[in-house]
Coordinates of C-alpha atoms and ligand atoms in Angstrom, one line a residue:
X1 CA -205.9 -31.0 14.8
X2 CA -204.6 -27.2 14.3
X3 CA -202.5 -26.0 16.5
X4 CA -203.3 -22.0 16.9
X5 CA -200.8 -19.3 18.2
X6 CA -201.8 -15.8 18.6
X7 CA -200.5 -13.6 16.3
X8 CA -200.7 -9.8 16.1
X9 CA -204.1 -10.4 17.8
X10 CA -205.6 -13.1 15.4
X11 CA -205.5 -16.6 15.8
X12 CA -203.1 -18.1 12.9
X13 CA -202.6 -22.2 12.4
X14 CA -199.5 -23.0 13.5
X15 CA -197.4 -24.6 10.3
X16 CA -197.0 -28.3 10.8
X17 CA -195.4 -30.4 8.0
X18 CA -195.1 -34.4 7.5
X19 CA -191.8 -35.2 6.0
X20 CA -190.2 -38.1 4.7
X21 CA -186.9 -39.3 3.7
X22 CA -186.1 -42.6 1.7
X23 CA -183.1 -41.7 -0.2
X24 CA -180.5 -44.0 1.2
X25 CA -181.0 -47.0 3.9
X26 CA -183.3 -45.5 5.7
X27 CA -186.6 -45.2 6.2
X28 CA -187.8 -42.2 8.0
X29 CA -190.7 -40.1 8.9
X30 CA -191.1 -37.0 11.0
X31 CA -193.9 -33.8 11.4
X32 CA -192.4 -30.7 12.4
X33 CA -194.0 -27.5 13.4
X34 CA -192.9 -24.1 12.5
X35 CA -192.3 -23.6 16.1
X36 CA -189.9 -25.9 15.8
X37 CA -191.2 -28.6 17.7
X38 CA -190.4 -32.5 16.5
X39 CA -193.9 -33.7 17.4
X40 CA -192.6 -37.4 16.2
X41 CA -188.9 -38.1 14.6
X42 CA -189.2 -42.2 13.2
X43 CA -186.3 -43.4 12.2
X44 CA -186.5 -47.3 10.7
X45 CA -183.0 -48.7 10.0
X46 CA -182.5 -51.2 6.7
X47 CA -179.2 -52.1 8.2
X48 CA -179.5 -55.8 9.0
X49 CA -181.1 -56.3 5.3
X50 CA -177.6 -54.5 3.9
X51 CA -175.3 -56.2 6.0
X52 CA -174.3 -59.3 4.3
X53 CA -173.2 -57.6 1.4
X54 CA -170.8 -55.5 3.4
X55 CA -172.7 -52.0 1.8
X56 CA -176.4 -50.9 0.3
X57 CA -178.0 -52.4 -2.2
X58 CA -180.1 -50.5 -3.8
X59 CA -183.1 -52.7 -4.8
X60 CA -183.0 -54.4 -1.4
X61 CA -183.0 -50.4 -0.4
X62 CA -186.0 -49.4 -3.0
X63 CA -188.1 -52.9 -1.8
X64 CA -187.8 -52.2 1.6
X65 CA -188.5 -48.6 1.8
X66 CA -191.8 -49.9 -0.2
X67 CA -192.7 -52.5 2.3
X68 CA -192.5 -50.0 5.3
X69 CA -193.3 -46.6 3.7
X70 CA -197.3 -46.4 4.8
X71 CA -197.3 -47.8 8.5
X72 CA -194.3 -46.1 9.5
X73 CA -196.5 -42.6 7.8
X74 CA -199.1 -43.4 9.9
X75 CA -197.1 -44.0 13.0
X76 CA -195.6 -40.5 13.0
X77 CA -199.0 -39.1 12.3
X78 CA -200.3 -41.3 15.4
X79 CA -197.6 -40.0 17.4
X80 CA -197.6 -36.8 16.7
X81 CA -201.2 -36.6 17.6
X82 CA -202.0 -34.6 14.2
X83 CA -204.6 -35.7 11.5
X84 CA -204.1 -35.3 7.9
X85 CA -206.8 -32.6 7.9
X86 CA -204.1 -30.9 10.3
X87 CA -201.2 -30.4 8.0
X88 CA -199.9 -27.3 6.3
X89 CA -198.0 -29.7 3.6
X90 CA -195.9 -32.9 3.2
X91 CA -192.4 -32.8 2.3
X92 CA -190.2 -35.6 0.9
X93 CA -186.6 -35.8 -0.4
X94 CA -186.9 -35.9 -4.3
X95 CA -183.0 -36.4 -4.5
X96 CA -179.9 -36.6 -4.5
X97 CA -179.8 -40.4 -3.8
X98 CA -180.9 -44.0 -4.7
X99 CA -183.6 -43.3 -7.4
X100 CA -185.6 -46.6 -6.7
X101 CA -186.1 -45.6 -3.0
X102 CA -186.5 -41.5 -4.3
X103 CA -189.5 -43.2 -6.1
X104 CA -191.2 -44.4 -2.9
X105 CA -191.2 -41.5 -0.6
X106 CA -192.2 -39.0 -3.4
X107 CA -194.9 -40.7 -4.8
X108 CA -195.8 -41.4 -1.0
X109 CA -196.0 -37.5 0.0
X110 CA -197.3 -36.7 -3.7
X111 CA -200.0 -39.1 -2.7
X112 CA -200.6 -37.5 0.7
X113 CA -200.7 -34.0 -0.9
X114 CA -202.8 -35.0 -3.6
X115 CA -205.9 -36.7 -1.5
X116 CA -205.5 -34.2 0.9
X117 CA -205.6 -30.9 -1.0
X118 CA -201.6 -29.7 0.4
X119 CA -198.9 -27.9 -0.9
X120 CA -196.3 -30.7 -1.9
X121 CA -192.4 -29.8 -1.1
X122 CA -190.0 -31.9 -2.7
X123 CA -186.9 -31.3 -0.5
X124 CA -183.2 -32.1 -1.7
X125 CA -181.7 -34.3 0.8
X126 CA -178.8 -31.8 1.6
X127 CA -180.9 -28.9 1.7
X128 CA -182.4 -30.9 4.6
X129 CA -178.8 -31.1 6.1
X130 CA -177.7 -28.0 5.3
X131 CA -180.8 -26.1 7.3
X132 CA -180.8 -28.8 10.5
X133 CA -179.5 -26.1 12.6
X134 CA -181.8 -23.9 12.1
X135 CA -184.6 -26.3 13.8
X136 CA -182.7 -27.5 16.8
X137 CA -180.3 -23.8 17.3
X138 CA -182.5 -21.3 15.4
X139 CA -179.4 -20.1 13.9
X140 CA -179.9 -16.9 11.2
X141 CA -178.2 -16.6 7.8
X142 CA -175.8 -16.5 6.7
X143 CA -173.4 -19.3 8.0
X144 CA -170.3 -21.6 6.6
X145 CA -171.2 -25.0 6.3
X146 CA -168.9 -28.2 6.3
X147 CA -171.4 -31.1 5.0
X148 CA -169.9 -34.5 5.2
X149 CA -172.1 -37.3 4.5
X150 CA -172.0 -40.5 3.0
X151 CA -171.7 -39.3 -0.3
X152 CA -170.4 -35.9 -0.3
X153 CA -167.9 -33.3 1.7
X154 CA -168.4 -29.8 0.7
X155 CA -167.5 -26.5 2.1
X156 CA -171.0 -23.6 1.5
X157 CA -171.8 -20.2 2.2
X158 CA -175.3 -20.9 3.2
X159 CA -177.1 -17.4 2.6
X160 CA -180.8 -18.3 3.1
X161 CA -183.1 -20.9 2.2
X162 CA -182.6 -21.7 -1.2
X163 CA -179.6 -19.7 -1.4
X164 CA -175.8 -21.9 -1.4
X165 CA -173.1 -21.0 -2.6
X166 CA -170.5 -23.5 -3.1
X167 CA -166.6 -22.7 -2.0
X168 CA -164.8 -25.8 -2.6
X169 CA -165.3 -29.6 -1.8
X170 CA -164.0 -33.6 -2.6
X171 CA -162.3 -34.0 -5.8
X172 CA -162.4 -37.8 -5.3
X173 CA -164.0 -39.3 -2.4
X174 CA -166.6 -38.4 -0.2
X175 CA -165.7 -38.4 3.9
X176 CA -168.4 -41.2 4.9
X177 CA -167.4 -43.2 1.9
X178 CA -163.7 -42.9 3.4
X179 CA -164.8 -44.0 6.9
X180 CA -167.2 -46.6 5.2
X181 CA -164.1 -47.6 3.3
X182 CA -161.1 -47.8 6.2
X183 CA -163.7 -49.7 8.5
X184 CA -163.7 -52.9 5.6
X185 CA -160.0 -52.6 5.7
X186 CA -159.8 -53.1 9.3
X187 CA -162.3 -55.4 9.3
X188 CA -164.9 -53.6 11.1
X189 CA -168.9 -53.1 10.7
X190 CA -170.6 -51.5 8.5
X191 CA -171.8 -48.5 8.3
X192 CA -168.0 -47.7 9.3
X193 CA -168.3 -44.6 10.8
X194 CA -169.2 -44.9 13.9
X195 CA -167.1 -48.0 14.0
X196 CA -164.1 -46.0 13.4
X197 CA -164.7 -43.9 15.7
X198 CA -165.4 -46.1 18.7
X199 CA -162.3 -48.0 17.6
X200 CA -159.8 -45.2 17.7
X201 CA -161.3 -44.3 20.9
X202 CA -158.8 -47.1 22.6
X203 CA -156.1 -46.2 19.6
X204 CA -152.8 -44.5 19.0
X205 CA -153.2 -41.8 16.8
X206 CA -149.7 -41.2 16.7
X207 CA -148.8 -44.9 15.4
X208 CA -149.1 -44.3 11.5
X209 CA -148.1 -41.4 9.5
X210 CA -150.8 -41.0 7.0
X211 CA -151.2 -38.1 4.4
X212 CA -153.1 -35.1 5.3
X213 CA -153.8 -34.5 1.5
X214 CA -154.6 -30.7 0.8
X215 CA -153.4 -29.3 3.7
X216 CA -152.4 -25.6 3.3
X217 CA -153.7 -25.5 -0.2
X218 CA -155.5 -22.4 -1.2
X219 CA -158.4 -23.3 -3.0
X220 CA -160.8 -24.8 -0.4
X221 CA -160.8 -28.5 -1.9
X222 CA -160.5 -31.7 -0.6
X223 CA -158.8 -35.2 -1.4
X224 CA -159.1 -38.6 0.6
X225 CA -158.2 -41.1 -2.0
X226 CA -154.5 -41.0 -1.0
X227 CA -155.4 -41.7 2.2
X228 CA -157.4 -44.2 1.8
X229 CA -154.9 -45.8 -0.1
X230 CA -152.4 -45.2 2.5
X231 CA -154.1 -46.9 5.1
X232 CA -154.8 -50.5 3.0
X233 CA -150.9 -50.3 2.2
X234 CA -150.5 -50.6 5.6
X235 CA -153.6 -52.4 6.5
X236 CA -152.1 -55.3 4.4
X237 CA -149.1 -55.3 6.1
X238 CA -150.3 -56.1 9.1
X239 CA -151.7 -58.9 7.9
X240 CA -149.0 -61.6 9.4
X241 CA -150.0 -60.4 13.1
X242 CA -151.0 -62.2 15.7
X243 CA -154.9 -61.7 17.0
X244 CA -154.1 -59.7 19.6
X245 CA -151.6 -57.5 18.0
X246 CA -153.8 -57.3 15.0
X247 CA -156.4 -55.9 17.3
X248 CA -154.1 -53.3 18.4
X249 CA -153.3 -52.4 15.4
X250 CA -156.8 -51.9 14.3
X251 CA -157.5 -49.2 16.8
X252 CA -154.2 -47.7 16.4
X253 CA -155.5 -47.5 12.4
X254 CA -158.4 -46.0 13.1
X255 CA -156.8 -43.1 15.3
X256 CA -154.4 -42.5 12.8
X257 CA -157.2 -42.0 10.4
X258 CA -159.3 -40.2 12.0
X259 CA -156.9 -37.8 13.4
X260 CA -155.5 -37.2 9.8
X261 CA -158.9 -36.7 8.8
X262 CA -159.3 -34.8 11.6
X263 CA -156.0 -32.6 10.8
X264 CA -157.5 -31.8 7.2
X265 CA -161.1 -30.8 7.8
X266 CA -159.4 -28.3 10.4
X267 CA -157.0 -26.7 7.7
X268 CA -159.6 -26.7 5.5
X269 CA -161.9 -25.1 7.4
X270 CA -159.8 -22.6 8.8
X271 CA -159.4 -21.0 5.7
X272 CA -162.3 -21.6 5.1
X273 CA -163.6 -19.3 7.9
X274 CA -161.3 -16.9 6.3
X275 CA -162.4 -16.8 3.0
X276 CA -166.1 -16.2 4.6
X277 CA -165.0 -13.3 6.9
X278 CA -163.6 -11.6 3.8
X279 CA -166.5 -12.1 1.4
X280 CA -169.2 -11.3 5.0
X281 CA -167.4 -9.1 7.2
X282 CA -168.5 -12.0 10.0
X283 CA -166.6 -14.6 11.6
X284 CA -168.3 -17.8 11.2
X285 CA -170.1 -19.8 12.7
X286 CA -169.4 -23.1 11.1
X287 CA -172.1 -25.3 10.9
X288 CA -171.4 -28.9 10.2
X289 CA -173.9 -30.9 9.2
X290 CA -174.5 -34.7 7.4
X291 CA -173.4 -38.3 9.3
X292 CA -170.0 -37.2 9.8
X293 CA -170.7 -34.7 12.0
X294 CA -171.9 -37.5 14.5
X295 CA -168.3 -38.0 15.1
X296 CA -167.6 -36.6 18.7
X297 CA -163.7 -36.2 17.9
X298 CA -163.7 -34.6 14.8
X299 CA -166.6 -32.4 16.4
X300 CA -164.2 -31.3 18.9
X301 CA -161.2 -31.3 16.1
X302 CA -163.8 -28.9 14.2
X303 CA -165.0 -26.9 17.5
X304 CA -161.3 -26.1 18.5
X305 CA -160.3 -24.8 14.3
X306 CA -163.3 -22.5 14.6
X307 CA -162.4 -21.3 17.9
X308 CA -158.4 -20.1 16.8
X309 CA -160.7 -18.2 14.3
X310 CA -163.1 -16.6 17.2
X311 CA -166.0 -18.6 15.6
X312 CA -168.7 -20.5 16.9
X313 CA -168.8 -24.5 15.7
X314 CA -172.4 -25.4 15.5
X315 CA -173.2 -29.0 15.0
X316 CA -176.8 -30.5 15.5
X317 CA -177.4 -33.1 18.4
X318 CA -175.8 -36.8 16.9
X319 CA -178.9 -38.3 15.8
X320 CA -180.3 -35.8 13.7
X321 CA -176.8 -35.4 12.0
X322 CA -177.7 -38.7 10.3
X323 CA -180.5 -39.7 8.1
X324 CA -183.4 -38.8 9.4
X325 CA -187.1 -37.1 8.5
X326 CA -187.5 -34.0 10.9
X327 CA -184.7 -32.3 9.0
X328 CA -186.8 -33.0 5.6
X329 CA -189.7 -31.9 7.4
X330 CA -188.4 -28.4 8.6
X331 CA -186.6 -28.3 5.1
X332 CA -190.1 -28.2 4.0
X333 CA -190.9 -25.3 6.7
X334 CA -188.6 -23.1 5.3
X335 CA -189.6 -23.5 2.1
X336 CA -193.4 -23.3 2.6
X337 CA -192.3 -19.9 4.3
X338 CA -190.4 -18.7 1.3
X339 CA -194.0 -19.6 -1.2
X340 CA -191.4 -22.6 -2.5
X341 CA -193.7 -25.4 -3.2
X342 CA -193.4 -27.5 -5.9
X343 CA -195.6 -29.1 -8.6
X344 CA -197.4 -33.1 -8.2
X345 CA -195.2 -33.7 -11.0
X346 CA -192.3 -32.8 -9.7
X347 CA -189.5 -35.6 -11.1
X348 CA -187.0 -37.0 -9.1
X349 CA -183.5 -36.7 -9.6
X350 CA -180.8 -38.9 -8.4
X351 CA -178.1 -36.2 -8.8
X352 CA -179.0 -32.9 -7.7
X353 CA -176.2 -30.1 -6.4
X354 CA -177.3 -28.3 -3.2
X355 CA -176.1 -25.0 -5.6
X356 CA -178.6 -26.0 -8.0
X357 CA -181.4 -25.9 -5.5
X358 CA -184.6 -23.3 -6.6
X359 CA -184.4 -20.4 -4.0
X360 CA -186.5 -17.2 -4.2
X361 CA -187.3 -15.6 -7.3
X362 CA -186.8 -12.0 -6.0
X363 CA -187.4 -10.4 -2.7
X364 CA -191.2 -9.8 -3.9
X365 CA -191.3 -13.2 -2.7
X366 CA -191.8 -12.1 1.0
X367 CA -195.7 -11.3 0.4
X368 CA -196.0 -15.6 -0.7
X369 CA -194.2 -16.4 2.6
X370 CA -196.7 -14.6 4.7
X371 CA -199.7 -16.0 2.8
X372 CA -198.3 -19.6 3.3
X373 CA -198.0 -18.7 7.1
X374 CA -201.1 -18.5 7.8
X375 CA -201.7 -14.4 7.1
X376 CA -200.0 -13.1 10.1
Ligands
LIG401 O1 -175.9 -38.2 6.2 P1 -175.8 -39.7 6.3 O2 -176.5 -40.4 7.4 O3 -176.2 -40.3 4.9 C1 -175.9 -39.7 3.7 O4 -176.6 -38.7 3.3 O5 -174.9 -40.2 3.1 O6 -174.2 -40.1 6.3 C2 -173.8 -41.4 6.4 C3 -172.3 -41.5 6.5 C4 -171.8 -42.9 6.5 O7 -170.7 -42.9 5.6 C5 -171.4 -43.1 7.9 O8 -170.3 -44.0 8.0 C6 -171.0 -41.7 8.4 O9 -172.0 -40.9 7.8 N1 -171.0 -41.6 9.8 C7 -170.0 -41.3 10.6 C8 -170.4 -41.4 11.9 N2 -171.7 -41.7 11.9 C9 -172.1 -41.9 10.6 N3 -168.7 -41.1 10.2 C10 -167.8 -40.8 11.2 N4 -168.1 -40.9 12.5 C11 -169.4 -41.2 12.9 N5 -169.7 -41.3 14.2
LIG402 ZN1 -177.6 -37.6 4.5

């Protein structure tokens, strides 16, 4: 079913793109229109097949995402109320990630594209984060991005699609891994994250003096290992307590951390904000994207830094700061606008920088992105 808008007086298709993510522990499908409309957003959760082994495992990950790939497909599709016949491509993440589960959802949307005759967009997964506020704020280039996900924290000048430029990030651990990490040291679930956080909710952040590591530095890098450290030091100190004093002690951790966490990612961005304004001429915003930025407190932590800077903090609603498909799906949006589809043998690859990312070849690319948006 095509959806028409009127354009300049002729009826165009309205752009509407399946996508589909697979590159972690998550299975996840979505269709998108260019109007930015999530006509269906499925997220299915391998969480209770990982949780015995306290983390992901990647051939339970690659299995499972196999098992559920084509019914939870046509589920969006049924949702959405679109046929195959009524899409302007299929998207799926081609990397960075687990390969085995890569595997699945490219050769699913290669499939898709191939029997149906559509342009095929293999989206990198932080190319999906990076542009999430464009679907749900319509926010125009160029921005600062903080991405902080499972497996990476980086700091980018995001100048268009395509287009990142890389101003500093981890030099050891990733932010999620840190949360992922402190959470096993407390004894909490997993994924950690939002277990910290809910734990230091009823905490003292004020309890434990933890490092802020990189804090005032120049260059705009980041470093959690010491802190991570710092906090099973005195995680296994605590071990003598009492239940209900270890309790305490558990939320008091988790505020600590988090508010150090929360301390660094302010400094950092800060200057970040500065360094953009000199290179720009413009004062933010600061997007943050990635499962991190589900984190209410360090959104606020985050909100406040960008506002001593007279920036805006832009964050996309929680749930589509995790894992999810819609933000693969309006990845593939932009770059079916920009004429940036890619071949049906396309390989995936498990390590793939967001700077290394194929953007536009030269502005003569704007005639392709009209073409692909239906002539108008
Ligand atoms: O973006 P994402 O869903 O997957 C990756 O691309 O890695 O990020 C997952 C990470 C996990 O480490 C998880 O613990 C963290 O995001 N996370 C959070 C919160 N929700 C998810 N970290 C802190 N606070 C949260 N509320
Ligand atoms: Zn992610």
């Amino acid at each position: 079913m095509w959806q028409s808008t009127r354009r300049r007086g002729s009826v165009a298709p309205a752009m509407i793109v399946l996508g589909i993510e697979t590159s972690c522990d998550e299975t996840a499908a979505a269709v998108v229109t260019g109007e930015r409309r999530i006509l269906s957003d499925l997220v299915l959760s391998q969480l209770d097949e990982h949780r015995p082994y306290g983390g992901i495992v990647p051939e339970i990950a690659a299995r499972s995402h196999l098992e559920h790939i084509d019914a939870l497909v046509a589920d969006a599709m049924q949702r959405a109320g679109v046929g195959f016949a009524g899409l302007s491509g299929v998207a799926a993440t081609a990397g960075p990630g687990l390969i085995g589960g890569i595997f699945v959802g490219v050769m699913t949307g290669k499939a898709i594209a191939a029997a149906r005759g559509l342009p095929f967009l293999a989206i990198n997964h932080l190319e999906g984060h990076a542009l999430t506020v464009r679907l749900t704020d319509e926010l125009d280039f160029p921005y600062l991005l903080l991405l902080v996900s499972g497996g990476h924290c980086q700091l980018l000048a995001v100048e268009g699609v395509g287009r990142y430029r890389h101003l500093g990030g981890t030099i050891d651990d990733a932010i999620g891994e840190c949360f992922d990490k402190t959470a096993k040291l407390l004894g909490l679930g997993y994924p950690g994250g939002p277990e910290v956080e809910q734990a230091a909710r009823h905490g003292d952040p004020a309890r434990f003096e933890l490092p802020r590591p990189m804090l005032g530095r120049e260059a705009l890098d980041f470093s959690f290992s010491g802190l991570k450290t710092a906090v099973r030091h005195r995680a296994a100190a605590a071990g003598a307590l009492g239940a209900g004093a270890q309790a305490q002690l558990t939320r008091d951790m988790a505020a600590s951390f988090q508010a150090a966490v929360g301390d660094v990612l302010a400094d950092r961005c800060r200057r970040a904000l500065d360094r953009f304004q000199e290179d720009t001429g413009r004062r933010g915003p600061l997007v943050v994207a990635g499962g991190v930025a589900a984190n209410a407190y360090l959104r606020a932590r985050l909100a406040e830094a960008a506002g001593e800077r007279g920036a805006a903090m832009i964050a996309p609603p929680a749930r589509l700061c995790t894992d999810n498909a819609a933000m693969i799906a309006w990845a593939g949006i932009e770059r079916l606008r920009a004429g940036l589809t890619d071949p049906l043998d396309f390989a995936p690859r498990p390590r793939w920088p967001l700077e290394h990312v194929r953007g536009p070849a030269a502005p003569e690319d704007a005639p392709a992105a009209r073409l692909a948006e239906g002539g108008s």
